[in-house]
Structures are given as structure tokens and as C-alpha cells.
Tab-separated table of C-alpha atoms in Angstrom:
chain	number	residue	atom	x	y	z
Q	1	UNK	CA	119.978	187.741	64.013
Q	2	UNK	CA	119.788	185.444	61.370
Q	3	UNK	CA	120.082	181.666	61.324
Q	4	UNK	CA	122.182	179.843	58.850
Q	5	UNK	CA	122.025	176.076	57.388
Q	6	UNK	CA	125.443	174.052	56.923
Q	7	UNK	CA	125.721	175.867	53.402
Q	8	UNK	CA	125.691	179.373	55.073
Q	9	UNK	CA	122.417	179.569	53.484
Q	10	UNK	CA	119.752	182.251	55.469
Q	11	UNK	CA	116.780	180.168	56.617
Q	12	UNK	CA	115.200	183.063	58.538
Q	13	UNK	CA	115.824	186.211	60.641
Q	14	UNK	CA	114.582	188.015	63.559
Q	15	UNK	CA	115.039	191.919	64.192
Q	16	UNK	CA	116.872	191.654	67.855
Q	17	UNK	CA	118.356	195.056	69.599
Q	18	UNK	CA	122.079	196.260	69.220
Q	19	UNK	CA	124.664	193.951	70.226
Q	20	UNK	CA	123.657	190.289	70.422
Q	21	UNK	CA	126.570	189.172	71.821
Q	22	UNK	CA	125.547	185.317	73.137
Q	23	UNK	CA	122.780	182.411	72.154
Q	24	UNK	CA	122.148	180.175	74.743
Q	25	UNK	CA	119.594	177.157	73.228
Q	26	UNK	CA	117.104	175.652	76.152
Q	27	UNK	CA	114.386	173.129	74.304
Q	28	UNK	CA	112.078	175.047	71.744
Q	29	UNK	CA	113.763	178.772	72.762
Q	30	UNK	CA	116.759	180.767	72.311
Q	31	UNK	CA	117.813	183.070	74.977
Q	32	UNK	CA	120.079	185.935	73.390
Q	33	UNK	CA	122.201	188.430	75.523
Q	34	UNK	CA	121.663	191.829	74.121
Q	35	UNK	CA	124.311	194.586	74.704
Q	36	UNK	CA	121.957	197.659	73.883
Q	37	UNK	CA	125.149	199.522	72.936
Q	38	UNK	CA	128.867	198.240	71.349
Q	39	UNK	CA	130.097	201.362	72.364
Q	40	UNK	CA	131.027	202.156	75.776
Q	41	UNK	CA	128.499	203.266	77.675
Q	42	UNK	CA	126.709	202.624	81.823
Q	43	UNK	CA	123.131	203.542	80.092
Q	44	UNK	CA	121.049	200.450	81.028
Q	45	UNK	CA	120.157	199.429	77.115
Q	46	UNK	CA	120.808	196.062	77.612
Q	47	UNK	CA	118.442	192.787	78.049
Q	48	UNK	CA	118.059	189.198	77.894
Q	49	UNK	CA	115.368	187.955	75.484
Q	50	UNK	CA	113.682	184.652	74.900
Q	51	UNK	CA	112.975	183.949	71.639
Q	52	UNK	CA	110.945	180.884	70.816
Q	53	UNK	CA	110.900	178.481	68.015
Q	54	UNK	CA	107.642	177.607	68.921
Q	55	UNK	CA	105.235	179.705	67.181
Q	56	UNK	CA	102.384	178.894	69.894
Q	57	UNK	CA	104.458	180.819	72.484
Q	58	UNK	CA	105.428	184.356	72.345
Q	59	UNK	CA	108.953	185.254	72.178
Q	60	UNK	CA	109.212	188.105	75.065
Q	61	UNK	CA	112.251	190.402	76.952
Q	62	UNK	CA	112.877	188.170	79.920
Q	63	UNK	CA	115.559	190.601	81.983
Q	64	UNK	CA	115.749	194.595	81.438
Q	65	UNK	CA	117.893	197.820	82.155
Q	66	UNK	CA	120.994	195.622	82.197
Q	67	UNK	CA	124.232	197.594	81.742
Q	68	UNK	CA	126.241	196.394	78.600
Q	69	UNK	CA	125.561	192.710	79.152
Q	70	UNK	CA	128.167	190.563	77.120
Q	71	UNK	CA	127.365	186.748	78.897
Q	72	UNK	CA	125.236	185.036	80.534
Q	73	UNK	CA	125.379	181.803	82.216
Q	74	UNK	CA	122.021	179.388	82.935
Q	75	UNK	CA	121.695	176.822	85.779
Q	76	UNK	CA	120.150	175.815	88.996
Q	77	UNK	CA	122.187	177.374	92.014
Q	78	UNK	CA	120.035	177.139	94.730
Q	79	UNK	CA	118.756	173.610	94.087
Q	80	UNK	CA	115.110	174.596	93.756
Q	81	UNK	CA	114.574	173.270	90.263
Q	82	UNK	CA	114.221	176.440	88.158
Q	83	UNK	CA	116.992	177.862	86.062
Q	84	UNK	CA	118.667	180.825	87.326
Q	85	UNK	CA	120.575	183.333	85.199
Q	86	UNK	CA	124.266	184.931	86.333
Q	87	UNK	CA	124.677	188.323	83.640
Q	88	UNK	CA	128.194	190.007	83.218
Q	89	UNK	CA	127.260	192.928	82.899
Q	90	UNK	CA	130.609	195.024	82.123
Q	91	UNK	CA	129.339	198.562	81.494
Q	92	UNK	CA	131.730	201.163	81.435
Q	93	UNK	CA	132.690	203.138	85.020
Q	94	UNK	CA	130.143	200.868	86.866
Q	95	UNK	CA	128.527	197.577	86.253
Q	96	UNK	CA	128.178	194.596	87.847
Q	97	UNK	CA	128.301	190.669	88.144
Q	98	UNK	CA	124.332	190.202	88.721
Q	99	UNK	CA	122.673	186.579	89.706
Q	100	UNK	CA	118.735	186.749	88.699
Q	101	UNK	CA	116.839	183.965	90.979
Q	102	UNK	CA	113.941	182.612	89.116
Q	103	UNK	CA	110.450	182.973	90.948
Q	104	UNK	CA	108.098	180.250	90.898
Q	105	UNK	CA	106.005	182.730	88.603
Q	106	UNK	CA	108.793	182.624	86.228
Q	107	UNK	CA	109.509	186.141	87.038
Q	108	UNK	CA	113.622	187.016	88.192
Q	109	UNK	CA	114.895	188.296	91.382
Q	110	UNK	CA	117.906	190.822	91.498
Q	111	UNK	CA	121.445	190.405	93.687
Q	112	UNK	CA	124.103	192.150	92.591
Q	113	UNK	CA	127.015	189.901	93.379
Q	114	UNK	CA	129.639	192.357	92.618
Q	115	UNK	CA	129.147	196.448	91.727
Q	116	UNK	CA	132.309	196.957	89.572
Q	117	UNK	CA	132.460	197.157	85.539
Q	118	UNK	CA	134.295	194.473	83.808
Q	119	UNK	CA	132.546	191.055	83.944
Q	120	UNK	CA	133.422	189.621	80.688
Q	121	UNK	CA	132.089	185.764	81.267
Q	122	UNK	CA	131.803	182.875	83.607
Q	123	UNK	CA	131.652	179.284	83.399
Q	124	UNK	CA	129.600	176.789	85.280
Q	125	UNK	CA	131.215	173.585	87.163
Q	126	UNK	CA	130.577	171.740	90.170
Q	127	UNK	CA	134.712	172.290	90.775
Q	128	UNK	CA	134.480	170.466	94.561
Q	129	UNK	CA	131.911	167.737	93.602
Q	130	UNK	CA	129.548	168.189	96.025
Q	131	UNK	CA	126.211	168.650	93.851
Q	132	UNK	CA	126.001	172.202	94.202
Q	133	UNK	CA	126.955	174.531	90.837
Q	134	UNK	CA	129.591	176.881	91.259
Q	135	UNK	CA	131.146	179.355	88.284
Q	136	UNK	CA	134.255	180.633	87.662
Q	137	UNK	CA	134.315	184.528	86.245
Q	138	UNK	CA	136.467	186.542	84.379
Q	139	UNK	CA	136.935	190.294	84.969
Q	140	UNK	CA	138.610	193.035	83.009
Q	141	UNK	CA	138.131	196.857	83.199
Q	142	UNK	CA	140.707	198.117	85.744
Q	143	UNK	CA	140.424	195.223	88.664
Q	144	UNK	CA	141.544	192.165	86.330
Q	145	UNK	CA	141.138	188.610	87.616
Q	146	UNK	CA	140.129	185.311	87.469
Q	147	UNK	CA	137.306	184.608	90.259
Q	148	UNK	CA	135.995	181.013	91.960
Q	149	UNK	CA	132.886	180.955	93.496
Q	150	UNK	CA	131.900	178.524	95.672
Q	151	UNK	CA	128.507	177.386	96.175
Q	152	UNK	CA	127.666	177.182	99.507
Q	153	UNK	CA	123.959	176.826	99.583
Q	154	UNK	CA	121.278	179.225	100.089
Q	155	UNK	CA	122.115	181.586	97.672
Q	156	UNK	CA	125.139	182.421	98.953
Q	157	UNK	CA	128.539	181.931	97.482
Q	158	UNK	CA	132.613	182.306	98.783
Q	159	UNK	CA	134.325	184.233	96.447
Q	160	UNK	CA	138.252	183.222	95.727
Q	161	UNK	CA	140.683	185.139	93.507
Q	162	UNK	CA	142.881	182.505	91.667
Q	163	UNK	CA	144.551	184.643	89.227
Q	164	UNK	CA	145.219	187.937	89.343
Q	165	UNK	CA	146.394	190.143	86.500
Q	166	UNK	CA	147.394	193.782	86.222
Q	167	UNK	CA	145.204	196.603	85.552
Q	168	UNK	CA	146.294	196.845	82.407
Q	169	UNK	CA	145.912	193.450	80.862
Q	170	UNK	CA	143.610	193.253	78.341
Q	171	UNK	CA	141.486	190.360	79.516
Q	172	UNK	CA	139.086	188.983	76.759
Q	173	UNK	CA	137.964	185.804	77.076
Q	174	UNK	CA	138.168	182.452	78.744
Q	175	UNK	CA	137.315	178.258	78.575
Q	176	UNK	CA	137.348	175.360	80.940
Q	177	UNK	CA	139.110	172.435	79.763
Q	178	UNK	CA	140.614	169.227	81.432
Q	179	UNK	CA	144.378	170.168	79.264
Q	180	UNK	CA	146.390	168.086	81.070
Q	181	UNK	CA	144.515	164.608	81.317
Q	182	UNK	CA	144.437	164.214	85.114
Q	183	UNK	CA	140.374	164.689	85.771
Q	184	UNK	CA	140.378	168.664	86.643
Q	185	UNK	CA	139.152	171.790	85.109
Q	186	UNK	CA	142.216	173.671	83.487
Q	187	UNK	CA	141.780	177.376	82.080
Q	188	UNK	CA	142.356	178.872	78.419
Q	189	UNK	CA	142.710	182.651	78.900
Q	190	UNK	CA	143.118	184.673	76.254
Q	191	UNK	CA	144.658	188.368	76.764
Q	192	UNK	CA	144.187	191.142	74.095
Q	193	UNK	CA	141.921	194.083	74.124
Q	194	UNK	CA	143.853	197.114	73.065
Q	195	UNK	CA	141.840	199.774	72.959
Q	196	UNK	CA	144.603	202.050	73.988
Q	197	UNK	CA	144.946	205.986	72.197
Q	198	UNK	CA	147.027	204.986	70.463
Q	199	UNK	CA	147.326	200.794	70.942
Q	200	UNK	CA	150.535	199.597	72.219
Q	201	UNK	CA	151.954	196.157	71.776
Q	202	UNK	CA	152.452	194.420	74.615
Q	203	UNK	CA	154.318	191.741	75.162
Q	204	UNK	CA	151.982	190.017	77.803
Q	205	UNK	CA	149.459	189.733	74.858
Q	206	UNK	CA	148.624	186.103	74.238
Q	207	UNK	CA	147.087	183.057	75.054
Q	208	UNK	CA	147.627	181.295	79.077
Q	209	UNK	CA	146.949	177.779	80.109
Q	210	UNK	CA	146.514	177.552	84.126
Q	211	UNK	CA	146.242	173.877	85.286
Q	212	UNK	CA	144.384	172.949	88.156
Q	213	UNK	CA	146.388	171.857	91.247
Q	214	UNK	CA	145.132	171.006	94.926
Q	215	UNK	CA	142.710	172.947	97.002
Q	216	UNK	CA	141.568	174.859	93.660
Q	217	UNK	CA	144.566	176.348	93.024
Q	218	UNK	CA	145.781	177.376	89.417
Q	219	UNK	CA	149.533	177.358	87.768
Q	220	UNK	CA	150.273	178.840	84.602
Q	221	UNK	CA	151.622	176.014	82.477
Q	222	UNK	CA	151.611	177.640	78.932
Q	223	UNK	CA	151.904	181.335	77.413
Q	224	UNK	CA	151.781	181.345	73.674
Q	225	UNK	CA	152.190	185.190	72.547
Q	226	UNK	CA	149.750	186.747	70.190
Q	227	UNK	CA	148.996	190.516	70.304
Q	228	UNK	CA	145.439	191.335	70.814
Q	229	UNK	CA	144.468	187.824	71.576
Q	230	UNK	CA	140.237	187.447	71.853
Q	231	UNK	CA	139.531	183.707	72.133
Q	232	UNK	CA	141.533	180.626	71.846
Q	233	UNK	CA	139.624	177.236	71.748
Q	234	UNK	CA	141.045	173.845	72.877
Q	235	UNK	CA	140.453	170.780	71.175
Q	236	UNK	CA	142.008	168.022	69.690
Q	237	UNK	CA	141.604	169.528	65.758
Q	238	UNK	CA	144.280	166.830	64.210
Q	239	UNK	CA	143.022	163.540	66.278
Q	240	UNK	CA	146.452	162.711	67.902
Q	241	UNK	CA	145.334	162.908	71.262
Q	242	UNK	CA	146.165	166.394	72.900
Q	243	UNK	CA	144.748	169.569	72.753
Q	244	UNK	CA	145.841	171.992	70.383
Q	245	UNK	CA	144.543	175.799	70.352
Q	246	UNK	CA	142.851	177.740	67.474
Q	247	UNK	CA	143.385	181.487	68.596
Q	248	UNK	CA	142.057	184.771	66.741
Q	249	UNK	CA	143.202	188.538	67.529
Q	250	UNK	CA	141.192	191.671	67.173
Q	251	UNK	CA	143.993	193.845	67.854
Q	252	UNK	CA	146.965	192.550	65.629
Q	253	UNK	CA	150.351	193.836	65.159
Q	254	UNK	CA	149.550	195.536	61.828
Q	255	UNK	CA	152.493	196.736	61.606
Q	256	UNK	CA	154.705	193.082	61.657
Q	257	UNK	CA	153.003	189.992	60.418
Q	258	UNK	CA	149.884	190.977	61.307
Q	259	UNK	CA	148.760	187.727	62.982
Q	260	UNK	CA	144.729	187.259	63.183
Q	261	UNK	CA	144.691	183.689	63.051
Q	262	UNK	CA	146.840	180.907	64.527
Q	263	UNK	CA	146.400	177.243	65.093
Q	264	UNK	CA	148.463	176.105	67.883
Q	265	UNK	CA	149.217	172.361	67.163
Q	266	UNK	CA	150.449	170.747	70.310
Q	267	UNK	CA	153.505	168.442	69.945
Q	268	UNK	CA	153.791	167.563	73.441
Q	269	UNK	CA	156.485	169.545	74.786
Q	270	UNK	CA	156.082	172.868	72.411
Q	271	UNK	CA	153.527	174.124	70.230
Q	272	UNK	CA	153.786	174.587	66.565
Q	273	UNK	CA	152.146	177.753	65.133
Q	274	UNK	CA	150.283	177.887	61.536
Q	275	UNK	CA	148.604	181.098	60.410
Q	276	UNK	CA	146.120	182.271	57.821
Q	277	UNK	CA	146.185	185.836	57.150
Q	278	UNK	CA	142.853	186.704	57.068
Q	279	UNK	CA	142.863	190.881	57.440
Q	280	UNK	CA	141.739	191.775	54.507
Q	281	UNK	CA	138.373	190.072	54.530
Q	282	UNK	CA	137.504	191.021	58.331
Q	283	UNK	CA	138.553	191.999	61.747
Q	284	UNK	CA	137.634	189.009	64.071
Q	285	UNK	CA	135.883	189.433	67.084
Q	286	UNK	CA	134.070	186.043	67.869
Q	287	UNK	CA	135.110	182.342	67.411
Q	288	UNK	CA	133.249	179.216	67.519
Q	289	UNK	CA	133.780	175.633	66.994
Q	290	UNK	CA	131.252	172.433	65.789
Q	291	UNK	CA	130.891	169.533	62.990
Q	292	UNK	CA	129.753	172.051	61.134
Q	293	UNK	CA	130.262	169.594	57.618
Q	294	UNK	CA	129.377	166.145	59.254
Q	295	UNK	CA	132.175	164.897	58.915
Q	296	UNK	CA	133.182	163.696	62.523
Q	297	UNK	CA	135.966	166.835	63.418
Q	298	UNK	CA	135.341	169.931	64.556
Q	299	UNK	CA	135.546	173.150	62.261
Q	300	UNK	CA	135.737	176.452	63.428
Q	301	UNK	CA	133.314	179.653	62.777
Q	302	UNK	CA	135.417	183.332	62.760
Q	303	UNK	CA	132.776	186.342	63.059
Q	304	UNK	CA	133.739	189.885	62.009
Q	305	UNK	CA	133.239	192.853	63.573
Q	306	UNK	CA	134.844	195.695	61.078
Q	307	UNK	CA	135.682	198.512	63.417
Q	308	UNK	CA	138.219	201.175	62.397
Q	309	UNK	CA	141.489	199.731	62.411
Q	310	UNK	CA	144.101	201.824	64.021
Q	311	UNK	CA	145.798	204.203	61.824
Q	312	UNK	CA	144.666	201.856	58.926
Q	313	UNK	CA	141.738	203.300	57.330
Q	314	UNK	CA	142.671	201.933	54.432
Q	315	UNK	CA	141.437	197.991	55.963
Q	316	UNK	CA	137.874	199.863	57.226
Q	317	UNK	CA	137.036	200.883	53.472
Q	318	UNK	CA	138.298	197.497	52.078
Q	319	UNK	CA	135.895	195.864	54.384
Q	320	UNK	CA	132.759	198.001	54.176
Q	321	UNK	CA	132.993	196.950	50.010
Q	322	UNK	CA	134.522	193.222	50.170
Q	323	UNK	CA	134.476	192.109	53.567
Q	324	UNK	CA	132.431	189.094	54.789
Q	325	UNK	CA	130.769	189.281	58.122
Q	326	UNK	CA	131.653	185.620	58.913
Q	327	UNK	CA	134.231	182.790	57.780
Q	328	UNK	CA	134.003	179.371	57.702
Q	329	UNK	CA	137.480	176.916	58.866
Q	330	UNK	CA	136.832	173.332	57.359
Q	331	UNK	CA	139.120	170.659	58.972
Q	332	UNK	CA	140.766	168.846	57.031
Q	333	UNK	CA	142.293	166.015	59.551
């Protein structure tokens, strides 16, 4: 892991396992979500570790023997003032979506919440307002959904399906956002994994807005197509007061236009699409967004992760010699 200043400049580095997938800042320490393993596998490689920025305490593995862990999520859930952690841990043929209770000796507590692969991430909300912290989870790997769970108290939760998708999806990622204006929690789902033998386009690949309606319920509002769709972040980039969507695809259509990058600009009743083509210098994985310059607006932070591209062997060896492992988006509004 290595920690960059606004320049891109290294300041310093730390030799972390395979597969740091997530940062999660609490005070003076860094709690990273280690995969163990990017390939598919049900060995239990994977941990969370707390590393400090404090050099008077020791940076130390926190959680072990996790299966392919790819998010975690930090809060209080049962109200007794220590921070609990909820791991997807996806896996491969088994896995699970874990909650770790902390002791009061700072130690964690196992329940498995869910024994099935596929947890990919949740989100934290209190979506019914009454003080307690409930999540939201996405799941991929066979049994694809959207999840709500409900707090109700004493370390127990009600479970609610509120979208489901086909087996065959391709879910990859997810964010909570209030899209339409009215004072609820809308979703930005983004479907594109396509690790098929070979890939196949599908036409289902893209990015999904569900609004929030009564009684928790969600409607899809939007679909914006983009094969192998891995993130799309909302946010007002152009300051003229709706959200627009900055998407990225792992799995692009490499035989059309090839699509890794789109910025969605809502115009109200339609969005407007503008692309970079940015293939040749990475395949991106990851996507972030911050005032990354200062300068009031948010930019946007693409991370590479230069697996073989199908059937183009061709991109893999241009990578490995000129590839960058990250890019930098400066807005310009």
C-alpha cells in the first residue's frame, strides 16, 4: 500500500498481504480489507488489519481466516458503544455475509449472517429512523440481489429482498444516494462482471437507479447501458444541481467502441454520455471521487488492475511496459 500526496507523489509505504481491496480511516488508524487471494479461491487467506499512524501503537491483524473479503462496513449495531464490523466475504463456492461483535476486550465475536458466496458490499443507514443502524447488501455469485436489513435490536436483524436479479447478472458494485431530491436513500447499481469462457455481451450490462418509495420499497427509475459496468458514482460534477454519474467498465466491448469511461451528465429528463478512451493505459477496476486539487469540485481517481484482456493479449503486454496503475480525472466545472 502506498500513500500518495495531491501531486501523486509517494510519501510512504507499508508491505500489506494480497488484495487490499478497501481503507476505512477511524482517528490515528487505517483499517484495510485484505483479500488474501484475487483469484478465486474458499481458502481462508483473507483478514482485516489495523494499521496505525501512530507510531506509539502497534499496527496488528484485527480479524483472520476470512474467505476472500472484498468490504467491510464499521458501526455500532447493537447500541453498546463499540464499533462492530459486517465483512463480505464472497469466496468462491461458499462464503458468507459475517457480523464481528466487538468485546469489551476489544477482541471480535463471530455470526455468520448468511453462508452463501457472493457478498460484494453493504452500506450503512438508519433507513426507518428509529436510532438503530441498519445496512443494505449487495450479493452476486449465483443468488443475485439487493438485501435490507433491519435492525431490530439485540443483535438481531429482518432480512428483506428489494431487488432481485438473475443468476446471471454480473453484480459489481453499489451507492446510496438521495437521486431524486425527496429526503430518501436511492440506489446506484452498477452491473458488469463478465468473467464468462468466453465473455458475452449482454445487454442488461449497465448502470440502474432504484428510487426509494413507501414501506422501503425500490423502483427502477434509470438504466444507462454500459457493458461490464464496475462502479458508477453520483454527484453533481458540473454544479447545475442534479446528479450526474461517472461510470467505469472492466469488461468493455473491445470489440465496438470499447467504452471504459463515461460521464453521464444529467439533463433532467435524459442523460448525455461523454467518454474518454482510456484502454490503452489500464483496465479499470476501482473508482473514487474527492477535491483531490482544492479547488471546491470533486475529481475522480480510476485504479488499474491489468488482467489479461480477453482474446486481446496484445492490451496485457502494452500495459505491463506503459501502463499506469492509477489515473487522475481533474474537473474542470
Amino acid at each position: 500500500m502506498v500513500q500518495l500526496n495531491g501531486e501523486l507523489e509517494a510519501l510512504r509505504q507499508a508491505e500489506i498481504g494480497e488484495g487490499t481491496v478497501q481503507l476505512h480511516r477511524e482517528d490515528d488508524q487505517l483499517w484495510l480489507t485484505v483479500m488474501g487471494s484475487f483469484s478465486p479461491t474458499d481458502n481462508p487467506l483473507g483478514y482485516i488489519y489495523r494499521l496505525s499512524t501512530d507510531p506509539q501503537r502497534p499496527s496488528a491483524v484485527v480479524i483472520r481466516n476470512l474467505q476472500r473479503p472484498v468490504h467491510a462496513s464499521y458501526a455500532d449495531w447493537n447500541g453498546d458503544g463499540r464499533t462492530d464490523i459486517l465483512i463480505c466475504e464472497y469466496g468462491k463456492w461458499t462464503g458468507a455475509l459475517s457480523m464481528w461483535w466487538q468485546r469489551a476486550d476489544g477482541t471480535y465475536e463471530r455470526q455468520d449472517l448468511v453462508k452463501r458466496p457472493g457478498a460484494i458490499r453493504t452500506a450503512v443507514l438508519d433507513i426507518n429512523a428509529d436510532g438503530r443502524q441498519d445496512f443494505i447488501a449487495l450479493f452476486g455469485q449465483g443468488r443475485e440481489g439487493i438485501e435490507l436489513w433491519l435492525n431490530e435490536g439485540a443483535g438481531k436483524f429482518e432480512q428483506r429482498e428489494i431487488v432481485r436479479l438473475s443468476p446471471s447478472h454480473g453484480s459489481s458494485a453499489f451507492d446510496l444516494v438521495d437521486f431524486d431530491g425527496d429526503g430518501r436513500q436511492d440506489i446506484v447499481y452498477t452491473a458488469g462482471d463478465n468473467a464468462d469462457f468466453p465473455p458475452l455481451l449482454k445487454p442488461y450490462h449497465g448502470v440502474y437507479v432504484y428510487l426509494q418509495r413507501a414501506d422501503f420499497r425500490f423502483q427502477q427509475a434509470h438504466f444507462l447501458p454500459l457493458p461490464g459496468a464496475y462502479r458508477a458514482l453520483p454527484h453533481d460534477y458540473d454544479g447545475d444541481g442534479d446528479l450526474d454519474l461517472a461510470a467505469i467498465s472492466f469488461f468493455p466491448d473491445y470489440d465496438g467502441q470499447a467504452l471504459d469511461f463515461v460521464y453521464f451528465d444529467n439533463r433532467g429528463d435524459t442523460f448525455v454520455a461523454q467518454t474518454l478512451d482510456l484502454k490503452q493505459i489500464g483496465r479499470w477496476l476501482v473508482m473514487e471521487r474527492g477535491d483531490l486539487d482544492g479547488d471546491g469540485d470533486e475529481d475522480l481517481v480510476l485504479g488499474s488492475l491489468t488482467f489479461e484482456a480477453p482474446q486481446r493479449p496484445q492490451l496485457l503486454d502494452r500495459w505491463v511496459q506503459q501502463g499506469v496503475p492509477l489515473v487522475l480525472l481533474e474537473n474542470q466545472n
